[in-house]
Amino acid sequence: MGSKSLKMIDSMFKSYKIEKRFGKKIKSFEPGGIVFEDDSILSSDLTIFIPASAGHTVLKNSDIPLTEAGFIKIDESCLVTGTENVYAAGDIAAIEGPEWKAKQGHIAELMGKQAAYNIIMKESGSSKRKSYKEHINILCIMDTGNGAAFVFRNGKRAFAIPMPWLGHLVKRGWGQYAQLTKRGIIPRFPGL
Ligand SMILES: Cc1cc2nc3c(=O)[nH]c(=O)nc-3n(C[C@H](O)[C@H](O)[C@H](O)COP(=O)(O)OP(=O)(O)OC[C@H]3O[C@@H](n4cnc5c(N)ncnc54)[C@H](O)[C@@H]3O)c2cc1C
């Protein structure tokens, strides 16, 4: 997210009394919290664990080429490494890019669209290909229930903007818009 954005998010966390732990391995999950390698405890009423560094177990039993972390190796056209007609898009694939790269919903969608385009091009004998790499950015509205923070980063800029009360409505509105347009109930604005 960039150092400026992290500072803002840090103060946001503090205002919500959200504690953080960095650089410590998790030892175990207990009913009342999370225990770290140094036996320190982060108390919690509800623990949700998102294993960002482990691929899907289904892949482990396949012959699909995987990174050490267990994500599918692809080239920038989303073609699975070492194959001629297998494509992978979204979180399941290992994406390449700057060190701040993040797997996000809009990147997954873009990869899906580009994989479809690249399949059509290949099948029609064209050498044209689209790459997901140049579109990597971070674009996120972090909803806090009574507001939000807008976070953006690309190769040139990185910032976070607090959006008191309005941010929550924007995020909710976006959710409704995304659902209704995906289901074809209302048309999409071009490019959005
Ligand atoms: C807490 C959280 C917040 C996030 N916030 C944002 C955000 O604000 N903006 C943003 O852009 N991105 C956000 N993301 C990231 C975004 O959700 C993902 O990048 C995106 O959903 C990836 O889409 P996908 O289709 O690749 O995978 P998924 O959305 O994970 O879809 C995979 C699907 O496969 C199904 N599946 C799994 N195993 C099997 C199986 N064996 N057989 C059949 N089906 C199976 C799953 O049920 C799931 O429906 C967030 C992610 C998390 C976890």
PDB file of C-alpha atoms and ligand atoms in Angstrom:
ATOM      1  CA  MET A   1       0.000   0.000   0.000  1.00  0.00           C
ATOM      2  CA  GLY A   2       2.958   2.322   0.438  1.00  0.00           C
ATOM      3  CA  SER A   3       4.311   3.907   3.644  1.00  0.00           C
ATOM      4  CA  LYS A   4       1.897   6.910   3.622  1.00  0.00           C
ATOM      5  CA  SER A   5      -1.142   4.670   3.309  1.00  0.00           C
ATOM      6  CA  LEU A   6       0.119   2.365   6.041  1.00  0.00           C
ATOM      7  CA  LYS A   7       0.482   5.329   8.440  1.00  0.00           C
ATOM      8  CA  MET A   8      -3.120   6.317   7.802  1.00  0.00           C
ATOM      9  CA  ILE A   9      -4.390   2.774   8.175  1.00  0.00           C
ATOM     10  CA  ASP A  10      -2.352   2.400  11.336  1.00  0.00           C
ATOM     11  CA  SER A  11      -4.097   5.359  12.948  1.00  0.00           C
ATOM     12  CA  MET A  12      -7.436   4.011  11.694  1.00  0.00           C
ATOM     13  CA  PHE A  13      -6.707   0.665  13.392  1.00  0.00           C
ATOM     14  CA  LYS A  14      -5.778   2.491  16.600  1.00  0.00           C
ATOM     15  CA  SER A  15      -9.042   4.456  16.582  1.00  0.00           C
ATOM     16  CA  TYR A  16     -10.933   1.135  16.340  1.00  0.00           C
ATOM     17  CA  LYS A  17      -8.683  -0.409  19.032  1.00  0.00           C
ATOM     18  CA  ILE A  18      -7.560  -3.090  16.575  1.00  0.00           C
ATOM     19  CA  GLU A  19      -4.286  -4.645  17.698  1.00  0.00           C
ATOM     20  CA  LYS A  20      -1.705  -5.920  15.221  1.00  0.00           C
ATOM     21  CA  ARG A  21       1.108  -8.433  15.285  1.00  0.00           C
ATOM     22  CA  PHE A  22       3.867  -8.508  12.687  1.00  0.00           C
ATOM     23  CA  GLY A  23       6.731 -10.870  11.963  1.00  0.00           C
ATOM     24  CA  LYS A  24       5.711 -13.577  14.422  1.00  0.00           C
ATOM     25  CA  LYS A  25       4.685 -17.042  13.364  1.00  0.00           C
ATOM     26  CA  ILE A  26       1.336 -18.343  14.581  1.00  0.00           C
ATOM     27  CA  LYS A  27       1.733 -21.319  16.907  1.00  0.00           C
ATOM     28  CA  SER A  28      -1.905 -22.245  17.487  1.00  0.00           C
ATOM     29  CA  PHE A  29      -5.503 -21.093  17.424  1.00  0.00           C
ATOM     30  CA  GLU A  30      -7.286 -21.350  20.758  1.00  0.00           C
ATOM     31  CA  PRO A  31     -10.951 -20.661  21.617  1.00  0.00           C
ATOM     32  CA  GLY A  32     -10.015 -17.286  23.159  1.00  0.00           C
ATOM     33  CA  GLY A  33      -7.354 -16.131  20.758  1.00  0.00           C
ATOM     34  CA  ILE A  34      -4.225 -16.735  18.723  1.00  0.00           C
ATOM     35  CA  VAL A  35      -0.952 -17.927  20.253  1.00  0.00           C
ATOM     36  CA  PHE A  36       2.319 -16.852  18.620  1.00  0.00           C
ATOM     37  CA  GLU A  37       5.719 -18.516  18.532  1.00  0.00           C
ATOM     38  CA  ASP A  38       6.918 -16.479  21.535  1.00  0.00           C
ATOM     39  CA  ASP A  39       3.783 -17.628  23.459  1.00  0.00           C
ATOM     40  CA  SER A  40       2.273 -14.131  23.345  1.00  0.00           C
ATOM     41  CA  ILE A  41      -1.508 -14.145  22.841  1.00  0.00           C
ATOM     42  CA  LEU A  42      -3.793 -11.973  20.746  1.00  0.00           C
ATOM     43  CA  SER A  43      -7.240 -12.307  22.320  1.00  0.00           C
ATOM     44  CA  SER A  44     -10.191 -12.649  19.989  1.00  0.00           C
ATOM     45  CA  ASP A  45     -13.916 -13.410  20.147  1.00  0.00           C
ATOM     46  CA  LEU A  46     -13.918 -14.605  16.547  1.00  0.00           C
ATOM     47  CA  THR A  47     -10.825 -15.803  14.673  1.00  0.00           C
ATOM     48  CA  ILE A  48     -10.762 -15.792  10.871  1.00  0.00           C
ATOM     49  CA  PHE A  49      -7.598 -17.135   9.258  1.00  0.00           C
ATOM     50  CA  ILE A  50      -6.809 -16.283   5.643  1.00  0.00           C
ATOM     51  CA  PRO A  51      -3.824 -18.388   4.511  1.00  0.00           C
ATOM     52  CA  ALA A  52      -2.341 -16.065   1.895  1.00  0.00           C
ATOM     53  CA  SER A  53       0.721 -18.224   1.411  1.00  0.00           C
ATOM     54  CA  ALA A  54      -0.824 -21.630   0.676  1.00  0.00           C
ATOM     55  CA  GLY A  55      -2.468 -22.732  -2.560  1.00  0.00           C
ATOM     56  CA  HIS A  56      -5.600 -24.888  -2.882  1.00  0.00           C
ATOM     57  CA  THR A  57      -5.234 -28.480  -1.634  1.00  0.00           C
ATOM     58  CA  VAL A  58      -6.832 -29.792  -4.863  1.00  0.00           C
ATOM     59  CA  LEU A  59      -3.756 -28.542  -6.746  1.00  0.00           C
ATOM     60  CA  LYS A  60      -1.344 -30.522  -4.614  1.00  0.00           C
ATOM     61  CA  ASN A  61      -2.743 -33.765  -6.011  1.00  0.00           C
ATOM     62  CA  SER A  62      -2.609 -32.558  -9.613  1.00  0.00           C
ATOM     63  CA  ASP A  63       0.191 -32.465 -12.173  1.00  0.00           C
ATOM     64  CA  ILE A  64      -0.256 -28.711 -12.695  1.00  0.00           C
ATOM     65  CA  PRO A  65       3.054 -26.851 -12.207  1.00  0.00           C
ATOM     66  CA  LEU A  66       3.002 -24.997  -8.896  1.00  0.00           C
ATOM     67  CA  THR A  67       5.159 -22.468  -7.097  1.00  0.00           C
ATOM     68  CA  GLU A  68       6.688 -23.412  -3.773  1.00  0.00           C
ATOM     69  CA  ALA A  69       3.678 -21.828  -2.048  1.00  0.00           C
ATOM     70  CA  GLY A  70       1.272 -23.971  -4.115  1.00  0.00           C
ATOM     71  CA  PHE A  71      -0.092 -21.508  -6.674  1.00  0.00           C
ATOM     72  CA  ILE A  72      -0.313 -22.242 -10.413  1.00  0.00           C
ATOM     73  CA  LYS A  73       2.636 -21.079 -12.494  1.00  0.00           C
ATOM     74  CA  ILE A  74       1.444 -19.006 -15.452  1.00  0.00           C
ATOM     75  CA  ASP A  75       2.936 -16.682 -18.032  1.00  0.00           C
ATOM     76  CA  GLU A  76       1.606 -13.162 -18.473  1.00  0.00           C
ATOM     77  CA  SER A  77      -1.112 -14.361 -20.893  1.00  0.00           C
ATOM     78  CA  CYS A  78      -2.408 -16.639 -18.062  1.00  0.00           C
ATOM     79  CA  LEU A  79      -1.246 -19.754 -19.920  1.00  0.00           C
ATOM     80  CA  VAL A  80      -0.134 -22.400 -17.438  1.00  0.00           C
ATOM     81  CA  THR A  81       3.620 -22.963 -17.684  1.00  0.00           C
ATOM     82  CA  GLY A  82       4.575 -25.960 -19.794  1.00  0.00           C
ATOM     83  CA  THR A  83       1.084 -26.406 -21.295  1.00  0.00           C
ATOM     84  CA  GLU A  84      -0.434 -25.355 -24.596  1.00  0.00           C
ATOM     85  CA  ASN A  85      -4.092 -24.958 -23.731  1.00  0.00           C
ATOM     86  CA  VAL A  86      -4.510 -24.698 -19.959  1.00  0.00           C
ATOM     87  CA  TYR A  87      -5.157 -21.264 -18.478  1.00  0.00           C
ATOM     88  CA  ALA A  88      -5.435 -20.091 -14.881  1.00  0.00           C
ATOM     89  CA  ALA A  89      -6.842 -16.779 -13.654  1.00  0.00           C
ATOM     90  CA  GLY A  90      -7.449 -15.174 -10.285  1.00  0.00           C
ATOM     91  CA  ASP A  91      -6.275 -16.059  -6.806  1.00  0.00           C
ATOM     92  CA  ILE A  92      -5.357 -19.630  -7.743  1.00  0.00           C
ATOM     93  CA  ALA A  93      -2.560 -18.401 -10.010  1.00  0.00           C
ATOM     94  CA  ALA A  94       0.842 -17.071  -8.927  1.00  0.00           C
ATOM     95  CA  ILE A  95       0.923 -13.498 -10.173  1.00  0.00           C
ATOM     96  CA  GLU A  96       4.128 -11.708 -10.984  1.00  0.00           C
ATOM     97  CA  GLY A  97       4.856  -8.027 -10.645  1.00  0.00           C
ATOM     98  CA  PRO A  98       6.188  -5.399  -8.245  1.00  0.00           C
ATOM     99  CA  GLU A  99       6.828  -6.390  -4.626  1.00  0.00           C
ATOM    100  CA  TRP A 100       3.616  -4.607  -3.520  1.00  0.00           C
ATOM    101  CA  LYS A 101       1.419  -6.646  -5.905  1.00  0.00           C
ATOM    102  CA  ALA A 102      -1.797  -7.986  -4.392  1.00  0.00           C
ATOM    103  CA  LYS A 103      -4.395 -10.462  -5.578  1.00  0.00           C
ATOM    104  CA  GLN A 104      -7.654  -8.604  -5.949  1.00  0.00           C
ATOM    105  CA  GLY A 105     -11.126  -9.131  -7.337  1.00  0.00           C
ATOM    106  CA  HIS A 106     -10.697  -6.779 -10.284  1.00  0.00           C
ATOM    107  CA  ILE A 107      -7.360  -8.401 -11.179  1.00  0.00           C
ATOM    108  CA  ALA A 108      -9.054 -11.840 -11.134  1.00  0.00           C
ATOM    109  CA  GLU A 109     -11.758 -10.521 -13.482  1.00  0.00           C
ATOM    110  CA  LEU A 110      -9.214  -8.914 -15.787  1.00  0.00           C
ATOM    111  CA  MET A 111      -7.165 -12.126 -15.919  1.00  0.00           C
ATOM    112  CA  GLY A 112     -10.301 -14.111 -16.782  1.00  0.00           C
ATOM    113  CA  LYS A 113     -11.196 -11.735 -19.611  1.00  0.00           C
ATOM    114  CA  GLN A 114      -7.652 -11.714 -20.935  1.00  0.00           C
ATOM    115  CA  ALA A 115      -7.359 -15.509 -20.768  1.00  0.00           C
ATOM    116  CA  ALA A 116     -10.586 -15.761 -22.818  1.00  0.00           C
ATOM    117  CA  TYR A 117      -9.206 -13.229 -25.327  1.00  0.00           C
ATOM    118  CA  ASN A 118      -5.897 -15.085 -25.557  1.00  0.00           C
ATOM    119  CA  ILE A 119      -7.658 -18.423 -26.140  1.00  0.00           C
ATOM    120  CA  ILE A 120      -9.707 -16.874 -28.972  1.00  0.00           C
ATOM    121  CA  MET A 121      -6.551 -15.365 -30.500  1.00  0.00           C
ATOM    122  CA  LYS A 122      -4.674 -18.638 -30.269  1.00  0.00           C
ATOM    123  CA  GLU A 123      -7.555 -20.629 -31.772  1.00  0.00           C
ATOM    124  CA  SER A 124      -7.867 -18.150 -34.636  1.00  0.00           C
ATOM    125  CA  GLY A 125      -4.144 -18.414 -35.417  1.00  0.00           C
ATOM    126  CA  SER A 126      -3.299 -14.881 -34.289  1.00  0.00           C
ATOM    127  CA  SER A 127      -0.121 -14.087 -32.353  1.00  0.00           C
ATOM    128  CA  LYS A 128      -1.870 -11.252 -30.469  1.00  0.00           C
ATOM    129  CA  ARG A 129      -1.866 -11.693 -26.687  1.00  0.00           C
ATOM    130  CA  LYS A 130      -2.919  -9.567 -23.715  1.00  0.00           C
ATOM    131  CA  SER A 131      -0.902  -9.416 -20.501  1.00  0.00           C
ATOM    132  CA  TYR A 132      -2.320  -8.940 -17.009  1.00  0.00           C
ATOM    133  CA  LYS A 133       0.999  -7.595 -15.698  1.00  0.00           C
ATOM    134  CA  GLU A 134       0.700  -4.010 -16.893  1.00  0.00           C
ATOM    135  CA  HIS A 135      -2.680  -3.682 -15.133  1.00  0.00           C
ATOM    136  CA  ILE A 136      -1.518  -4.642 -11.669  1.00  0.00           C
ATOM    137  CA  ASN A 137      -2.570  -2.094  -9.078  1.00  0.00           C
ATOM    138  CA  ILE A 138      -4.151  -1.950  -5.656  1.00  0.00           C
ATOM    139  CA  LEU A 139      -7.610  -0.407  -5.625  1.00  0.00           C
ATOM    140  CA  CYS A 140      -9.628  -0.965  -2.531  1.00  0.00           C
ATOM    141  CA  ILE A 141     -12.308   0.624  -0.393  1.00  0.00           C
ATOM    142  CA  MET A 142     -11.823  -0.712   3.125  1.00  0.00           C
ATOM    143  CA  ASP A 143     -15.257  -0.569   4.698  1.00  0.00           C
ATOM    144  CA  THR A 144     -15.256   0.130   8.432  1.00  0.00           C
ATOM    145  CA  GLY A 145     -19.004   0.045   8.949  1.00  0.00           C
ATOM    146  CA  ASN A 146     -19.363   3.781   9.608  1.00  0.00           C
ATOM    147  CA  GLY A 147     -16.978   4.967   6.904  1.00  0.00           C
ATOM    148  CA  ALA A 148     -14.130   3.630   4.802  1.00  0.00           C
ATOM    149  CA  ALA A 149     -10.607   4.220   3.573  1.00  0.00           C
ATOM    150  CA  PHE A 150      -9.898   4.438  -0.144  1.00  0.00           C
ATOM    151  CA  VAL A 151      -6.527   2.843  -0.912  1.00  0.00           C
ATOM    152  CA  PHE A 152      -4.767   3.071  -4.257  1.00  0.00           C
ATOM    153  CA  ARG A 153      -1.333   2.073  -5.514  1.00  0.00           C
ATOM    154  CA  ASN A 154       0.214   1.644  -8.933  1.00  0.00           C
ATOM    155  CA  GLY A 155       3.763   1.964 -10.288  1.00  0.00           C
ATOM    156  CA  LYS A 156       3.660   5.756  -9.904  1.00  0.00           C
ATOM    157  CA  ARG A 157       1.411   6.640  -6.973  1.00  0.00           C
ATOM    158  CA  ALA A 158       0.398   5.274  -3.600  1.00  0.00           C
ATOM    159  CA  PHE A 159      -2.138   6.935  -1.316  1.00  0.00           C
ATOM    160  CA  ALA A 160      -4.982   6.341   1.084  1.00  0.00           C
ATOM    161  CA  ILE A 161      -7.858   8.741   1.639  1.00  0.00           C
ATOM    162  CA  PRO A 162     -10.147   8.551   4.668  1.00  0.00           C
ATOM    163  CA  MET A 163     -13.815   8.587   3.658  1.00  0.00           C
ATOM    164  CA  PRO A 164     -15.901   9.127   6.818  1.00  0.00           C
ATOM    165  CA  TRP A 165     -19.565   7.930   6.532  1.00  0.00           C
ATOM    166  CA  LEU A 166     -19.660   8.420   2.714  1.00  0.00           C
ATOM    167  CA  GLY A 167     -17.137   5.588   2.187  1.00  0.00           C
ATOM    168  CA  HIS A 168     -19.449   3.002   3.716  1.00  0.00           C
ATOM    169  CA  LEU A 169     -22.291   4.085   1.405  1.00  0.00           C
ATOM    170  CA  VAL A 170     -19.964   4.060  -1.623  1.00  0.00           C
ATOM    171  CA  LYS A 171     -18.799   0.514  -0.814  1.00  0.00           C
ATOM    172  CA  ARG A 172     -22.368  -0.699  -0.310  1.00  0.00           C
ATOM    173  CA  GLY A 173     -23.464   1.039  -3.506  1.00  0.00           C
ATOM    174  CA  TRP A 174     -20.596  -0.572  -5.397  1.00  0.00           C
ATOM    175  CA  GLY A 175     -21.602  -3.997  -4.097  1.00  0.00           C
ATOM    176  CA  GLN A 176     -25.171  -3.509  -5.305  1.00  0.00           C
ATOM    177  CA  TYR A 177     -24.000  -2.157  -8.667  1.00  0.00           C
ATOM    178  CA  ALA A 178     -21.573  -5.070  -9.151  1.00  0.00           C
ATOM    179  CA  GLN A 179     -24.251  -7.652  -8.324  1.00  0.00           C
ATOM    180  CA  LEU A 180     -26.970  -6.133 -10.493  1.00  0.00           C
ATOM    181  CA  THR A 181     -24.683  -5.623 -13.483  1.00  0.00           C
ATOM    182  CA  LYS A 182     -23.167  -9.120 -13.213  1.00  0.00           C
ATOM    183  CA  ARG A 183     -26.644 -10.605 -13.205  1.00  0.00           C
ATOM    184  CA  GLY A 184     -27.528  -8.492 -16.264  1.00  0.00           C
ATOM    185  CA  ILE A 185     -30.345  -6.684 -14.414  1.00  0.00           C
ATOM    186  CA  ILE A 186     -28.897  -3.247 -15.153  1.00  0.00           C
ATOM    187  CA  PRO A 187     -26.270  -2.327 -17.800  1.00  0.00           C
ATOM    188  CA  ARG A 188     -22.636  -1.639 -16.881  1.00  0.00           C
ATOM    189  CA  PHE A 189     -21.000   1.723 -17.357  1.00  0.00           C
ATOM    190  CA  PRO A 190     -18.268   1.154 -19.969  1.00  0.00           C
ATOM    191  CA  GLY A 191     -14.956   0.355 -18.250  1.00  0.00           C
ATOM    192  CA  LEU A 192     -16.494   0.206 -14.749  1.00  0.00           C
TER     193      LEU A 192
HETATM  194  C1  LIG B   1     -11.308 -10.532   3.448  1.00  0.00           C
HETATM  195  C2  LIG B   1     -11.040 -10.225   2.003  1.00  0.00           C
HETATM  196  C3  LIG B   1     -11.298  -8.952   1.522  1.00  0.00           C
HETATM  197  C4  LIG B   1     -11.057  -8.664   0.195  1.00  0.00           C
HETATM  198  N1  LIG B   1     -11.333  -7.397  -0.255  1.00  0.00           N
HETATM  199  C5  LIG B   1     -11.155  -7.108  -1.540  1.00  0.00           C
HETATM  200  C6  LIG B   1     -11.486  -5.793  -2.051  1.00  0.00           C
HETATM  201  O1  LIG B   1     -11.927  -4.905  -1.322  1.00  0.00           O
HETATM  202  N2  LIG B   1     -11.276  -5.551  -3.364  1.00  0.00           N
HETATM  203  C7  LIG B   1     -10.801  -6.512  -4.201  1.00  0.00           C
HETATM  204  O2  LIG B   1     -10.659  -6.246  -5.403  1.00  0.00           O
HETATM  205  N3  LIG B   1     -10.476  -7.759  -3.759  1.00  0.00           N
HETATM  206  C8  LIG B   1     -10.649  -8.066  -2.453  1.00  0.00           C
HETATM  207  N4  LIG B   1     -10.327  -9.321  -1.993  1.00  0.00           N
HETATM  208  C9  LIG B   1      -9.732 -10.286  -2.920  1.00  0.00           C
HETATM  209  C10 LIG B   1     -10.800 -10.920  -3.791  1.00  0.00           C
HETATM  210  O3  LIG B   1     -11.853 -11.423  -2.968  1.00  0.00           O
HETATM  211  C11 LIG B   1     -10.174 -12.065  -4.571  1.00  0.00           C
HETATM  212  O4  LIG B   1      -9.017 -11.610  -5.250  1.00  0.00           O
HETATM  213  C12 LIG B   1     -11.143 -12.611  -5.613  1.00  0.00           C
HETATM  214  O5  LIG B   1     -12.314 -13.077  -4.974  1.00  0.00           O
HETATM  215  C13 LIG B   1     -10.492 -13.759  -6.393  1.00  0.00           C
HETATM  216  O6  LIG B   1     -11.439 -14.302  -7.256  1.00  0.00           O
HETATM  217  P1  LIG B   1     -11.278 -15.787  -7.774  1.00  0.00           P
HETATM  218  O7  LIG B   1     -12.456 -16.006  -8.674  1.00  0.00           O
HETATM  219  O8  LIG B   1      -9.923 -15.997  -8.299  1.00  0.00           O
HETATM  220  O9  LIG B   1     -11.396 -16.710  -6.479  1.00  0.00           O
HETATM  221  P2  LIG B   1     -12.605 -16.881  -5.471  1.00  0.00           P
HETATM  222  O10 LIG B   1     -13.455 -15.644  -5.417  1.00  0.00           O
HETATM  223  O11 LIG B   1     -11.983 -17.378  -4.203  1.00  0.00           O
HETATM  224  O12 LIG B   1     -13.487 -18.006  -6.126  1.00  0.00           O
HETATM  225  C14 LIG B   1     -13.118 -19.369  -6.075  1.00  0.00           C
HETATM  226  C15 LIG B   1     -14.400 -20.181  -6.028  1.00  0.00           C
HETATM  227  O13 LIG B   1     -14.070 -21.580  -6.178  1.00  0.00           O
HETATM  228  C16 LIG B   1     -14.861 -22.296  -5.255  1.00  0.00           C
HETATM  229  N5  LIG B   1     -14.177 -23.584  -4.971  1.00  0.00           N
HETATM  230  C17 LIG B   1     -13.151 -23.803  -4.127  1.00  0.00           C
HETATM  231  N6  LIG B   1     -12.811 -25.090  -4.130  1.00  0.00           N
HETATM  232  C18 LIG B   1     -13.623 -25.702  -5.011  1.00  0.00           C
HETATM  233  C19 LIG B   1     -13.767 -27.054  -5.457  1.00  0.00           C
HETATM  234  N7  LIG B   1     -12.978 -28.032  -5.009  1.00  0.00           N
HETATM  235  N8  LIG B   1     -14.733 -27.326  -6.352  1.00  0.00           N
HETATM  236  C20 LIG B   1     -15.534 -26.339  -6.824  1.00  0.00           C
HETATM  237  N9  LIG B   1     -15.447 -25.048  -6.443  1.00  0.00           N
HETATM  238  C21 LIG B   1     -14.505 -24.735  -5.546  1.00  0.00           C
HETATM  239  C22 LIG B   1     -14.967 -21.392  -4.041  1.00  0.00           C
HETATM  240  O14 LIG B   1     -16.076 -21.733  -3.260  1.00  0.00           O
HETATM  241  C23 LIG B   1     -15.142 -20.021  -4.702  1.00  0.00           C
HETATM  242  O15 LIG B   1     -16.481 -19.729  -4.974  1.00  0.00           O
HETATM  243  C24 LIG B   1     -10.558  -9.649  -0.672  1.00  0.00           C
HETATM  244  C25 LIG B   1     -10.311 -10.930  -0.179  1.00  0.00           C
HETATM  245  C26 LIG B   1     -10.536 -11.225   1.143  1.00  0.00           C
HETATM  246  C27 LIG B   1     -10.278 -12.620   1.647  1.00  0.00           C
END
